[in-house]
Structures are given as structure tokens and as C-alpha cells.
XYZ file of C-alpha atoms in Angstrom:
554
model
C 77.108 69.737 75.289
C 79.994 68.085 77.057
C 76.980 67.047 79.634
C 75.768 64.513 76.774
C 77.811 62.128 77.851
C 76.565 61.593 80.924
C 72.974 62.306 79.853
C 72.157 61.510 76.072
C 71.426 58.007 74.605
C 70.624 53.843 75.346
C 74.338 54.069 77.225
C 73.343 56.830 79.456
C 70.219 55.390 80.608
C 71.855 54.059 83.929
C 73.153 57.534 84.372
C 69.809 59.334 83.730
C 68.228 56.648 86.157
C 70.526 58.476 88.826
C 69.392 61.796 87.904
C 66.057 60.574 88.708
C 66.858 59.407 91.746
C 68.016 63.084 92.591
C 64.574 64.180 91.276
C 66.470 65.961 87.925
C 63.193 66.225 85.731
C 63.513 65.324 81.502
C 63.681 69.243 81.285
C 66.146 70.186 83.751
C 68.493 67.117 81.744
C 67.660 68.981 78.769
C 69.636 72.007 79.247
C 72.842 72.130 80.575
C 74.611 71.360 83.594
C 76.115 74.212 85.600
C 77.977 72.786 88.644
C 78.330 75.820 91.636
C 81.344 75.407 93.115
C 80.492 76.309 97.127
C 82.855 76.811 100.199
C 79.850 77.798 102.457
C 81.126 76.374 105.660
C 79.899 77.003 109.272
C 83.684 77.764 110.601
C 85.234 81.281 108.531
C 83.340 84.330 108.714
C 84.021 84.999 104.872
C 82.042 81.544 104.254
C 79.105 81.579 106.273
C 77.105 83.847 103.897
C 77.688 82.188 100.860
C 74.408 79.976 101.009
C 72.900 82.856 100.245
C 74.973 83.745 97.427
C 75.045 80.401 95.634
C 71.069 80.270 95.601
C 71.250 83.897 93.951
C 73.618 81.792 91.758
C 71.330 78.837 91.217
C 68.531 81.339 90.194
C 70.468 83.073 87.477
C 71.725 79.978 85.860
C 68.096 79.080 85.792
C 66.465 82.477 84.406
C 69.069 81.963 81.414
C 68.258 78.071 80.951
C 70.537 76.429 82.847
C 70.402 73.629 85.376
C 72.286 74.516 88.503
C 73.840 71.834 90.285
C 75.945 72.845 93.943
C 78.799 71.121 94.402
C 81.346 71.323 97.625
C 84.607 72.726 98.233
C 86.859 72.503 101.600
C 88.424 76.088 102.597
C 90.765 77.277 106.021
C 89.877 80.269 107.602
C 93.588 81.578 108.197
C 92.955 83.411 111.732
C 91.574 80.297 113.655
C 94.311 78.719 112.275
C 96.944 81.265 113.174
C 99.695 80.831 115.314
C 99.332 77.020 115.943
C 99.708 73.875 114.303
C 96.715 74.760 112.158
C 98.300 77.061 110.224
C 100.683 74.435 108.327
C 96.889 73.209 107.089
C 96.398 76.545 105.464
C 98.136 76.946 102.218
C 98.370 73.007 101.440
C 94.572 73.357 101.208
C 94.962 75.289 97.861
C 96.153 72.415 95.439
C 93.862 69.837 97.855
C 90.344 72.473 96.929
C 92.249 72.841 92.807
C 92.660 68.812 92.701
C 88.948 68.062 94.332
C 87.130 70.654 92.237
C 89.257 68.846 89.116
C 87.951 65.238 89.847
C 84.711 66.376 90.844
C 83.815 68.769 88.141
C 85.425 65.944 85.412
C 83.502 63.311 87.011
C 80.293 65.352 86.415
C 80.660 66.242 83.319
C 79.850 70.177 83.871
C 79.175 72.233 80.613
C 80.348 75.120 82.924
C 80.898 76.580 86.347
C 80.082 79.594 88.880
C 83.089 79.320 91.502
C 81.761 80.539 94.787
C 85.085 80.823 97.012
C 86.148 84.125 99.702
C 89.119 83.428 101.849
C 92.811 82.822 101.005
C 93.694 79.769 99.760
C 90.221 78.830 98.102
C 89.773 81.668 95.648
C 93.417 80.670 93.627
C 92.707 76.930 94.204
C 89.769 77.490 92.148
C 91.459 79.680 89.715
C 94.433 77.163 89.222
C 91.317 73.978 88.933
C 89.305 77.242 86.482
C 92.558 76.651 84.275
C 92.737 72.682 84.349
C 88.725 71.889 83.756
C 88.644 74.578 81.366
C 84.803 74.841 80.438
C 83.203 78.437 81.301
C 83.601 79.516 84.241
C 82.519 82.626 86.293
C 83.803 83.198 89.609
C 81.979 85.435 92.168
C 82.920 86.128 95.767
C 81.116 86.076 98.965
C 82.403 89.498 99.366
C 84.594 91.704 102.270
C 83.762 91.873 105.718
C 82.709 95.838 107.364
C 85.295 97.385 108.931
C 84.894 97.307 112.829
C 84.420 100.473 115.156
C 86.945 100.854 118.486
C 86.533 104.272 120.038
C 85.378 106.234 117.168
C 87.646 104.767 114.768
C 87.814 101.803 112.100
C 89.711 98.650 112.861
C 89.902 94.926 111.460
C 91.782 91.601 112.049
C 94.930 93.314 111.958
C 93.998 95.616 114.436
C 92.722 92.737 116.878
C 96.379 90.793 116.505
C 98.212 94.082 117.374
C 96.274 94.728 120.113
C 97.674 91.479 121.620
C 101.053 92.827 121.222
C 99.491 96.554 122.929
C 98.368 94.284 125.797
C 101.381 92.451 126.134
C 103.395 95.660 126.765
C 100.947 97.131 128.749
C 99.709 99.977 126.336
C 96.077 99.228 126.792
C 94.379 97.444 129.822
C 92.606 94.037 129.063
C 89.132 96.000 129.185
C 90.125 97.457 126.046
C 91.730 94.299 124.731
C 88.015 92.993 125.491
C 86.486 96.082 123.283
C 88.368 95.236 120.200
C 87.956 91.045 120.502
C 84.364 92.231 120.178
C 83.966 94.790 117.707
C 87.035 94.096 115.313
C 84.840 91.980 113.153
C 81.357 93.063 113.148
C 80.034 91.313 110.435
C 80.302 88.141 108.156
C 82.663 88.461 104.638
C 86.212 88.505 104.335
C 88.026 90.453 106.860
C 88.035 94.173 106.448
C 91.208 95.307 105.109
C 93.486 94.141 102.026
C 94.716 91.004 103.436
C 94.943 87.760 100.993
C 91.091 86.677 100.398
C 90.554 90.191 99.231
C 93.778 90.879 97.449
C 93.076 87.505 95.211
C 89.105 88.496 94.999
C 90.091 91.726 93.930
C 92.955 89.899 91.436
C 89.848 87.841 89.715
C 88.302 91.052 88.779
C 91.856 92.263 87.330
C 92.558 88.672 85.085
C 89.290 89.016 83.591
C 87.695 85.935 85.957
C 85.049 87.877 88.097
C 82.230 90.277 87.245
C 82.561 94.373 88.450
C 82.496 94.381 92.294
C 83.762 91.027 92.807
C 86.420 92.282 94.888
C 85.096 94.793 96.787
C 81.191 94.500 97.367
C 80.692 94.525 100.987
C 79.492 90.695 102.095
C 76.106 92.367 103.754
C 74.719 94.739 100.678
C 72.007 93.172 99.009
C 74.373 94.602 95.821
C 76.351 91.036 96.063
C 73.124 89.034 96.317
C 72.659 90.536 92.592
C 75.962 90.151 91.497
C 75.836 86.685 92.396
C 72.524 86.436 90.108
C 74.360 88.181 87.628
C 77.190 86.050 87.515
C 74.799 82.636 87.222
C 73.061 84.228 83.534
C 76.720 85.346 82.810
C 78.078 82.367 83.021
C 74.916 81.031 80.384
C 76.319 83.874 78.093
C 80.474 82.426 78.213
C 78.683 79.381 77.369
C 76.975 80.184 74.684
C 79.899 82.145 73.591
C 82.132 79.529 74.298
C 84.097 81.749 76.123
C 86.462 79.341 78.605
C 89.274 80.322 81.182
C 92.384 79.573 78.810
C 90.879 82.246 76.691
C 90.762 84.781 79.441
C 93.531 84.002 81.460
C 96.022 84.667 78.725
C 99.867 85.728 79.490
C 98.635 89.429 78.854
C 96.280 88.906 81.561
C 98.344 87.860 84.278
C 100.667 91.004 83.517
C 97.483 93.591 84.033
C 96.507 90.962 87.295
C 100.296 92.209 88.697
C 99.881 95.788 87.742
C 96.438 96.016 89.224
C 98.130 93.856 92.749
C 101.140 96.855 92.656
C 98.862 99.444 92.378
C 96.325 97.851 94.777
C 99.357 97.355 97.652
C 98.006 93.898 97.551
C 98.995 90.841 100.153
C 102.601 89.409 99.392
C 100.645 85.740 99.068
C 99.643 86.760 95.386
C 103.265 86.339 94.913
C 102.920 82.560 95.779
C 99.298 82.090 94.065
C 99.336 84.387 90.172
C 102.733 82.000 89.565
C 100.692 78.904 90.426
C 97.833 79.823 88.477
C 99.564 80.886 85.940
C 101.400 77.755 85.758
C 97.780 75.948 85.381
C 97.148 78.490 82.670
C 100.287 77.363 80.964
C 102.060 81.069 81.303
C 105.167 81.464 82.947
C 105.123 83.711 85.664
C 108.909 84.310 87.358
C 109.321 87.010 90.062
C 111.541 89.223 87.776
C 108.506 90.197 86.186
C 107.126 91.417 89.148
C 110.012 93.674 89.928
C 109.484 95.265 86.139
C 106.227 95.842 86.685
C 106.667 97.025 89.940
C 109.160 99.563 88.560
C 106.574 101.417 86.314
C 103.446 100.719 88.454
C 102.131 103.609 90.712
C 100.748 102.466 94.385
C 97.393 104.274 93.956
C 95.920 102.445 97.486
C 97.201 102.236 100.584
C 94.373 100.134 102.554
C 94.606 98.506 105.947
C 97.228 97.320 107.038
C 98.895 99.687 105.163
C 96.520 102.496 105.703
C 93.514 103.538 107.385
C 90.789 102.806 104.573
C 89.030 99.401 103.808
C 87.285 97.392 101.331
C 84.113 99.341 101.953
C 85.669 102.589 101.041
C 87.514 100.933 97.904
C 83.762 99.601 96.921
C 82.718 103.345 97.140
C 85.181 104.836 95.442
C 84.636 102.526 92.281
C 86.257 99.557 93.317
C 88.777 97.454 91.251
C 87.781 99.287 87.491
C 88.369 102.265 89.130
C 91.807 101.371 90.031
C 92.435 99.973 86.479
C 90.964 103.131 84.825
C 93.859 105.338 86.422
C 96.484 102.440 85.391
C 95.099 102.824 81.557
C 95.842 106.617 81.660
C 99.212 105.684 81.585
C 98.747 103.232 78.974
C 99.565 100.138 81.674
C 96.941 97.557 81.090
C 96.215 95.525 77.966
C 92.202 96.761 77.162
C 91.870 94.709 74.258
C 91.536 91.654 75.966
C 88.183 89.599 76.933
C 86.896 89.015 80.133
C 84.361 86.927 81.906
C 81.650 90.021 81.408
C 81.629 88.494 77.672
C 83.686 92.411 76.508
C 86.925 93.104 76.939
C 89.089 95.113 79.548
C 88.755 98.562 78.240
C 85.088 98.164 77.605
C 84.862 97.449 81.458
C 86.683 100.086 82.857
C 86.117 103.483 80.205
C 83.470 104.499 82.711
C 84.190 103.841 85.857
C 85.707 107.074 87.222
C 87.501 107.399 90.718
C 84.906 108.225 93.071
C 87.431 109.706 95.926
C 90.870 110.395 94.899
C 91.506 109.923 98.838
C 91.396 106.360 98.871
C 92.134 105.766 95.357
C 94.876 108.395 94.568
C 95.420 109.500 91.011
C 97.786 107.908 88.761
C 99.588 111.761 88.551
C 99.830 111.390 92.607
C 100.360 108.463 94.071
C 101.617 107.257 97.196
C 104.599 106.080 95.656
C 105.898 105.706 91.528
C 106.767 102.299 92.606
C 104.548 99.221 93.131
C 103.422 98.005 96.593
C 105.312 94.853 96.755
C 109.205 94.510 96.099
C 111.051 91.135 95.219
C 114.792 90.956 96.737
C 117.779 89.419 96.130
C 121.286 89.098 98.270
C 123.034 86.433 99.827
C 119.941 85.141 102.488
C 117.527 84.922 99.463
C 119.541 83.924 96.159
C 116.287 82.875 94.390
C 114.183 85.825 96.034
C 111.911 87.147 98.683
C 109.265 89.504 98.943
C 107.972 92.217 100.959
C 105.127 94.408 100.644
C 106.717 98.002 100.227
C 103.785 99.752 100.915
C 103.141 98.714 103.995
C 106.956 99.365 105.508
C 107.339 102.952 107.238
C 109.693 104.992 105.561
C 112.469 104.652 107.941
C 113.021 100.781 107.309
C 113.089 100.848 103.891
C 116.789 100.768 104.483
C 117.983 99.576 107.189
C 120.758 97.009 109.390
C 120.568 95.309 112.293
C 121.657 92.107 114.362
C 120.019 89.130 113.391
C 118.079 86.895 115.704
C 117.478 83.446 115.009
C 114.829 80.960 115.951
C 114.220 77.753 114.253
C 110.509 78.273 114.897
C 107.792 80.521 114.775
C 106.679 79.276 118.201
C 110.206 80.499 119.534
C 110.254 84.176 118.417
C 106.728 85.239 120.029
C 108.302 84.194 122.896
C 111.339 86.192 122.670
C 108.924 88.857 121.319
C 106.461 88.726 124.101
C 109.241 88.133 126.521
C 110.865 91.824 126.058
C 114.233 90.397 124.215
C 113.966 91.956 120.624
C 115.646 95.535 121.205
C 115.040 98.171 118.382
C 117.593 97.640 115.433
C 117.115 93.878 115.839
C 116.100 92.162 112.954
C 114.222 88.912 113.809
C 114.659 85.213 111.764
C 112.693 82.356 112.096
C 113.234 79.397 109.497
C 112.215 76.014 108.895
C 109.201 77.125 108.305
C 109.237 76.776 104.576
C 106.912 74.982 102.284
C 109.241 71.935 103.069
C 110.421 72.719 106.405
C 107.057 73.818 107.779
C 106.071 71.608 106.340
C 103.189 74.090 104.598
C 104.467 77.873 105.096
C 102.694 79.227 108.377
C 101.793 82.838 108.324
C 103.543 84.726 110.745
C 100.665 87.347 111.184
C 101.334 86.633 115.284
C 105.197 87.746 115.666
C 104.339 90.877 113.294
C 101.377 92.249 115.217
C 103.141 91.647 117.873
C 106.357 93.523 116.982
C 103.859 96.097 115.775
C 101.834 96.191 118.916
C 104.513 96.519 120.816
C 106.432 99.907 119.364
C 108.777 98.291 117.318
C 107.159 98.014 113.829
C 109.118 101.126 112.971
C 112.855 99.945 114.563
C 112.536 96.136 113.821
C 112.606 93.955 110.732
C 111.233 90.143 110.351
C 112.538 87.709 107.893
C 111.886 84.136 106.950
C 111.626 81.324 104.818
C 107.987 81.099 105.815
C 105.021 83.914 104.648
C 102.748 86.788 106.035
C 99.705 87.237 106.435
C 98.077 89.909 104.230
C 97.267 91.545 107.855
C 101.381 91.745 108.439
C 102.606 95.328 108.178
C 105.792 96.714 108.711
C 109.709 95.554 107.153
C 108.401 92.130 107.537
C 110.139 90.078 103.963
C 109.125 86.699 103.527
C 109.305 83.762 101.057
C 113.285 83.374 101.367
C 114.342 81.020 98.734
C 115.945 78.545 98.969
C 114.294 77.733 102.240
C 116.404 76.402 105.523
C 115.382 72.924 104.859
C 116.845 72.333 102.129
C 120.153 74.325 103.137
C 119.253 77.704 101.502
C 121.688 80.391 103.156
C 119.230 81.538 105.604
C 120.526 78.030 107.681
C 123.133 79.671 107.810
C 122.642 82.720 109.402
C 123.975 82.992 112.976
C 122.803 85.152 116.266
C 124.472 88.904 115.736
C 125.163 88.804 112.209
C 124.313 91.682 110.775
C 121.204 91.673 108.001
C 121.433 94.573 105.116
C 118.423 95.348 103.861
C 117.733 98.067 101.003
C 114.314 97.271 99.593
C 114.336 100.600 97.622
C 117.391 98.658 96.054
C 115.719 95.270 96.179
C 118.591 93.739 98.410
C 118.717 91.651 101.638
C 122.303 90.479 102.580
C 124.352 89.194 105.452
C 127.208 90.942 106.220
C 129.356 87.558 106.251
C 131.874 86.872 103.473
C 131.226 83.940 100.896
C 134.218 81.934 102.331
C 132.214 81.911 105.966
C 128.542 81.103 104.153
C 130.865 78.419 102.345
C 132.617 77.128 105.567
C 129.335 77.072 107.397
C 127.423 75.444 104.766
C 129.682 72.407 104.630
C 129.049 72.321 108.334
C 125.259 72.168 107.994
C 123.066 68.834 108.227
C 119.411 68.725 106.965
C 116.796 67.770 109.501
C 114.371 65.314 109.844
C 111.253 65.709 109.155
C 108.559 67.630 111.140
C 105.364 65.133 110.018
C 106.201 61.769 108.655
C 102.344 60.568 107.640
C 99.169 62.240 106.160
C 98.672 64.916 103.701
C 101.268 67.396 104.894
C 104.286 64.795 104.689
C 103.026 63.805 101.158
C 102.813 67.750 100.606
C 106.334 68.288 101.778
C 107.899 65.342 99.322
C 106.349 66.879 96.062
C 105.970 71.197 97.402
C 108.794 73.073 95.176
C 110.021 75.975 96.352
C 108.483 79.410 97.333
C 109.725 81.450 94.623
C 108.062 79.067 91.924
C 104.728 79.529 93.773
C 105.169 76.442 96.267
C 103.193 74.330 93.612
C 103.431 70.697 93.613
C 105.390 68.747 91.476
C 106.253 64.460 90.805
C 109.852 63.896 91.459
């Protein structure tokens, strides 16, 4: 056991003298060590519970002879830190929670691992420090929040920012404002709809990483207290097995992890996190790829904030193997390879029927033959940015528009708010890259705001910055090269007009190459936002966002 070496012979008898001062007894350093990886915090709604799940945890690694050993890890909960400088804390966190869990699960010696993450960034940054330890590992979830209830009819998060925007131009009265602040979010778990924690939770069911219902188990059913048991004797099994991450998380993996996100209409952040992971996992994992896949992938789903059904309903109507049972009818999933259950893919899914072909559609019907995100390409985004398709009404799939341009987020809500975006207009706010941020705010605020306000279906939103999985609408994000290092989008100008054909995967600016040329010799990089701490160490060594915003030694 790799354990022994912190536990076995004369050498180790300083380090056993430690166990005993954590009261380990000579049977419990018998058997092997199984750190539990916990985010439980006080602070994010999807974290709170997960006390509870890691002692269901601790009590399966012990029915199947393991010693369970809870360990911490740090997580943001993105809507407290929406909108403000909090949010440039929110995506650095996910190589900070990969590089702790690294040092701390190395240190330790672990002969395997139960990750026990739930909101955005936390769930990859345990996947990409899954890859790097590399002993078995089981990952389970502390599971999706209820939907809320606001005059007979189910809302979440996204609702709640939108009805800002409602309020703002007068739609509803601030009594009703008051109604949805308390019922939006009625209970503990993830939030309601498929944002990012869920879109990645769901994900680690689809690589092979998380047992059935990982995804989609509803935080408050006593169903995720016994997955959560489940996955602490599974883990026993991988170990005996010597089943590890690198053997699950294989190339042919990550291409079912994409089909399942198309099909799902997942957040566009798995765009940023299945490269970096990958990229752990030592599989290359451009955005081309996505576009392929996209191109033969139904969208079977269309939850909130695309649609008017949430995790709850997706748990009832079989969840995530339900979703991959109508891919594998058209023969788009690898089933042959091994999973984290100890069988492979197709043994998972061949009975797991779709319970409601209303909120999972049939692969022979879907809501669209195309996948629910789209990569583009033009002149503004040379190395790519992304959109989530299935969440843009019909009429903006193509569509033009003058562009205007703010240099912050903090600057468009106030033009927003402020009554100065017209229909047509197509809003751009840059420098707020991984760089330029520094750390790639969501702009889940100016969205629901555009949205609350009547425009969603008239307006468009680009930047070199990202969205929150709660963002609907023509709102394309991830523009690479970002501003701050002189990507075109610099050098866009108030009233150009922005092209934008996502059916053809194209975003433009109307200007000719000579002007981009002329204007880009013009163009001076800025200095930097944050000159000390963690986000201006970030910013030196962040690449860019179409190669997942990883980090990287100059």
C-alpha cells in the first residue's frame, strides 16, 4: 500500500507516533488510508450539506475496510461573488483547490480518495488534482439545489438576477422583487438549474469519475446520503482493482464527457475546465473538437436557463445514463470503456430508460440536431469563442448590430441599467480576460439584466471574459486572444458593426484588415489591474481562454 511508507517499519515509528497522537488505533493503520476530500464550508449553499455527505462517506470506506481520513478543500460560491471584485477570486480558485489537494494528498500518502466537491470551480479542480495524484479516486457530489416556487411557477438563481433587471425597468414592483429574493433558493445544493456546478457534476458522471446520480440527485433526498455511502465501499473496490483516474479518464472519455455536455445544453465554463482536465490527464483537448462533436450531437435537454425544467426533473427522468442511453442509440458514446462503478459505460447505461421524453427528448426528436454549445471564429475571436446555442432565442442566432464598448464589466450595467443599450445593440466589455481581469469574471449581472429588461431577444453580449452557467440569451464569451494582450477585440470601436452567425460559427467586425491593422499598431497594453497576491501571480503564468486558462511557467 502506497500508505506503507508513512506507516510500516523502525523508520516510520516517528510517523506512527503521530497517528497516535490523532488517536489512529494499530487496526485502523492496518488497512488503508482513504483521504475525503471536503469543501463543506459555512458560506455556498451547495457546501453546507456536505458534512453530512462525507460522514456517509467515512462510513462506507469503513464497512469495506478502509480508514477514512477528511481532509479540506477551499471553494467560491460564484453568486456572492458576482458582480464585484469577488468574482476575479472565482475561477483562479480552481488550480489553487487542484495544487492544495496535490500537496496535501502526496504529503499523506493516500492509497485512495472520495472527492467531495459541488460548486463551479471545485468539482474540475479536483478532477484536474484526480489526474495528477492518480491513486483511486471516486468523486461524489453534494448534489443540486430544489427549484424555487414564485407565483405558481418554478424559478432559480437565474430567475432572481433577472428579476433585478424586471425591477430596474419597472416590470415588477419591489414587493415582488422581495418574493423571489426569498423563495428563488429554497433549499441547500447547487443552484437549481444547469448552471456550471451542475453541468461539471453531471460531466463526472459522463467521464466515468462519479457513481449514477452524481449529477442530478437532489441535495435534500436521503437518495444522496446513500450514494455518498456507496461511493466510500466503491472507492475500496477501484482499490482493490487498482482501478486509478488515468485509466478512466482516457482520450475516449473526454469525447463521450463533450457529447453528453452537447446533448445536456451544458454551461459554456466546461469549455474552459474538460481542456484543463484533460490537459492533467495528458489528452489534448482543442475547441475544434467540440465543434465536430457538436455537429453530430443532438440537444436532448433544454434545462433552466435554457428552459423551464431543472435538475430535479432531470433526476426523475433518469438522470445523466438516461441522457447517454439515447446518445448510444445513435452509436455516439464509446461503451466499452471503464468507469469508476468498477464496469464499463455500456454496462451503466443499457437500463436506464428515459423516464419523460419531455424533459429528456428522444434522440429521433430533439430540440435541435446540433449540440448546445457552438465555438466561433471571425476576426474579434481568431483563436475562438463560445456560446451556448441552446440557450439563444431563435431570432439571434444570426444577427448584426452596433457595437458598444466598455473596458469593464462595472461600466456596461451601468449603461444597461441606465436605459442606453437600444435593441440591435450588441454590447462589449473587455479586459476582463484571464489576464486582463485578471481571473475572468462572470458576467451573469449584465445578462440578466439585458434579459430582465426585454432585450434578451434584440441584444447580443460579447467579451473576452465568461458567463455564468445562469447567462441565457446571444451572450458569446471566451474571445481569444483577450484585450490584454492586444487580441482584436481592443480593437473594436463604438458603432462598428458585429456579424454574428452562430448557426455558421462566425463572429466578425465589419472593419477591413487594413483598419484592424492600422488600429492595432495604434494600441498600447495596459498596466496591470493587481500588482501583488495570488491574482497578479495568476495573471503572469494564466494562458489563454481557448487553452482552458490553465497555468503555465514562462
Amino acid at each position: 500500500m502506497k500508505s506503507d511508507s508513512v506507516k510500516k517499519g523502525v523508520q516510520q515509528a516517528p510517523h506512527r507516533s503521530l497517528f497516535n497522537a490523532l488517536g489512529f488505533t494499530k487496526e485502523e493503520m492496518e488497512k488503508p488510508l482513504v483521504g475525503i476530500v471536503s469543501s463543506q464550508s459555512e458560506i455556498i449553499p451547495g457546501h453546507v450539506n456536505l458534512d453530512k455527505i462525507v460522514e456517509a462517506v467515512k462510513l462506507g470506506v469503513a464497512m469495506a475496510g478502509g480508514t477514512p481520513v477528511v481532509v479540506p478543500a477551499i471553494a467560491v460560491c460564484d453568486g456572492i461573488a458576482m458582480g464585484h471584485v469577488g468574482m476575479k477570486y472565482s475561477l483562479v480558485t480552481r488550480d489553487l483547490i487542484a495544487d492544495s489537494t496535490e500537496c496535501l494528498a502526496t504529503a499523506h500518502q493516500f492509497d485512495a480518495l472520495v472527492m467531495v466537491p459541488n460548486c463551479d470551480k471545485n468539482v474540475p479542480g479536483l478532477l484536474m488534482a484526480a489526474a495528477r495524484i492518480n491513486v483511486p479516486t471516486v468523486f461524489v457530489s453534494g448534489g443540486p439545489m430544489l427549484a424555487g416556487r414564485v407565483k405558481g411557477c418554478k424559478t432559480s438563481l437565474s430567475s432572481m438576477f433577472e428579476a433585478v433587471g424586471a425591477y430596474t425597468a419597472g416590470k415588477i414592483t419591489a414587493d415582488e422583487l422581495d418574493e423571489y429574493e426569498n423563495k428563488a433558493c429554497p433549499t441547500c445544493g447547487s443552484c437549481s438549474g444547469m448552471y456550471t456546478a451542475n453541468s461539471m457534476n453531471c460531466l463526472t458522471e459522463a467521464i466515468g469519475m462519479g457513481l449514477q446520480g452524481n449529477g442530478t440527485i437532489p441535495a435534500v433526498y436521503s437518495d444522496r446520503i446513500k450514494l455518498a455511502k456507496h461511493a466510500g465501499m466503491k472507492v475500496m473496490e477501484l482499490l482493490e482493482k487498482n482501478i486509478r483516474p488515468l485509466d478512466i479518464m482516457t482520450e475516449k472519455a473526454f469525447m463521450n464527457a463533450l457529447t453528453v455536455d452537447m446533448a445536456l445544453g451544458c454551461s459554456t465554463n466546461t469549455m474552459l475546465h474538460l481542456p484543463a482536465i484533460a490537459r492533467e490527464a495528458g489528452v489534448e483537448l482543442n475547441l475544434d473538437i467540440a465543434n465536430e462533436i457538436s455537429a453530430k450531437t443532438p440537444n436532448l435537454c433544454h434545462l433552466a436557463p435554457a428552459g423551464h425544467t431543472y435538475m430535479e426533473e432531470l433526476n426523475e427522468a433518469g438522470g445523466v445514463y438516461a441522457v447517454m442511453n439515447e446518445l448510444s442509440k445513435k452509436n455516439l458514446l464509446n461503451l466499452d470503456l471503464i468507469t469508476a462503478t468498477g464496469r464499463t459505460v455500456g454496462e451503466n447505461i443499457k437500463d436506464c430508460i428515459n423516464k419523460n421524453p419531455d424533459v429528456i427528448r428522444p434522440v429521433d426528436n430533439p430540440y435541435s440536431v446540433t449540440g448546445g454549445i457552438a465555438v466561433l471564429r471571425g476576426n474579434i475571436a481568431p483563436d475562438s469563442c463560445v456560446v451556448k446555442r441552446s440557450a439563444v432565442v431563435e431570432e439571434m442566432l444570426v444577427h448584426e448590430g452596433p457595437a458598444r464598448v466598455f473596458d469593464c464589466e462595472e461600466d456596461a450595467i451601468d449603461a444597461i441599467k441606465g436605459g442606453r443599450i437600444v435593441p440591435g445593440d450588441v454590447v462589449v466589455i473587455r479586459y476582463e480576460g484571464p489576464k486582463g481581469g485578471p481571473g475572468m469574471r462572470e458576467m451573469l449581472n449584465p445578462t440578466s439584466a439585458i434579459a430582465g429588461m426585454g432585450l434578451g431577444s434584440s441584444g447580443a453580449l460579447i467579451t473576452d471574459g465568461r458567463f455564468s452557467g445562469a447567462s441565457r440569451g446571444a451572450s458569446i464569451g471566451h474571445v481569444s486572444p483577450e484585450a490584454a494582450v492586444g487580441g482584436p477585440i481592443a480593437l473594436i470601436e463604438e458603432g462598428d458593426i458585429i456579424s454574428i452567425d452562430i448557426p455558421a460559427n462566425t463572429i466578425n467586425v465589419k472593419v477591413s484588415d487594413e483598419e484592424l491593422a492600422a488600429r492595432k499598431a495604434k494600441w498600447q497594453p495596459r498596466e496591470p489591474k493587481v500588482t501583488k497576491g495570488y491574482l497578479a501571480r495568476y495573471a503572469k503564468m494564466v494562458t489563454s481562454a481557448d487553452k482552458g486558462a490553465v497555468l503555465e511557467i514562462k
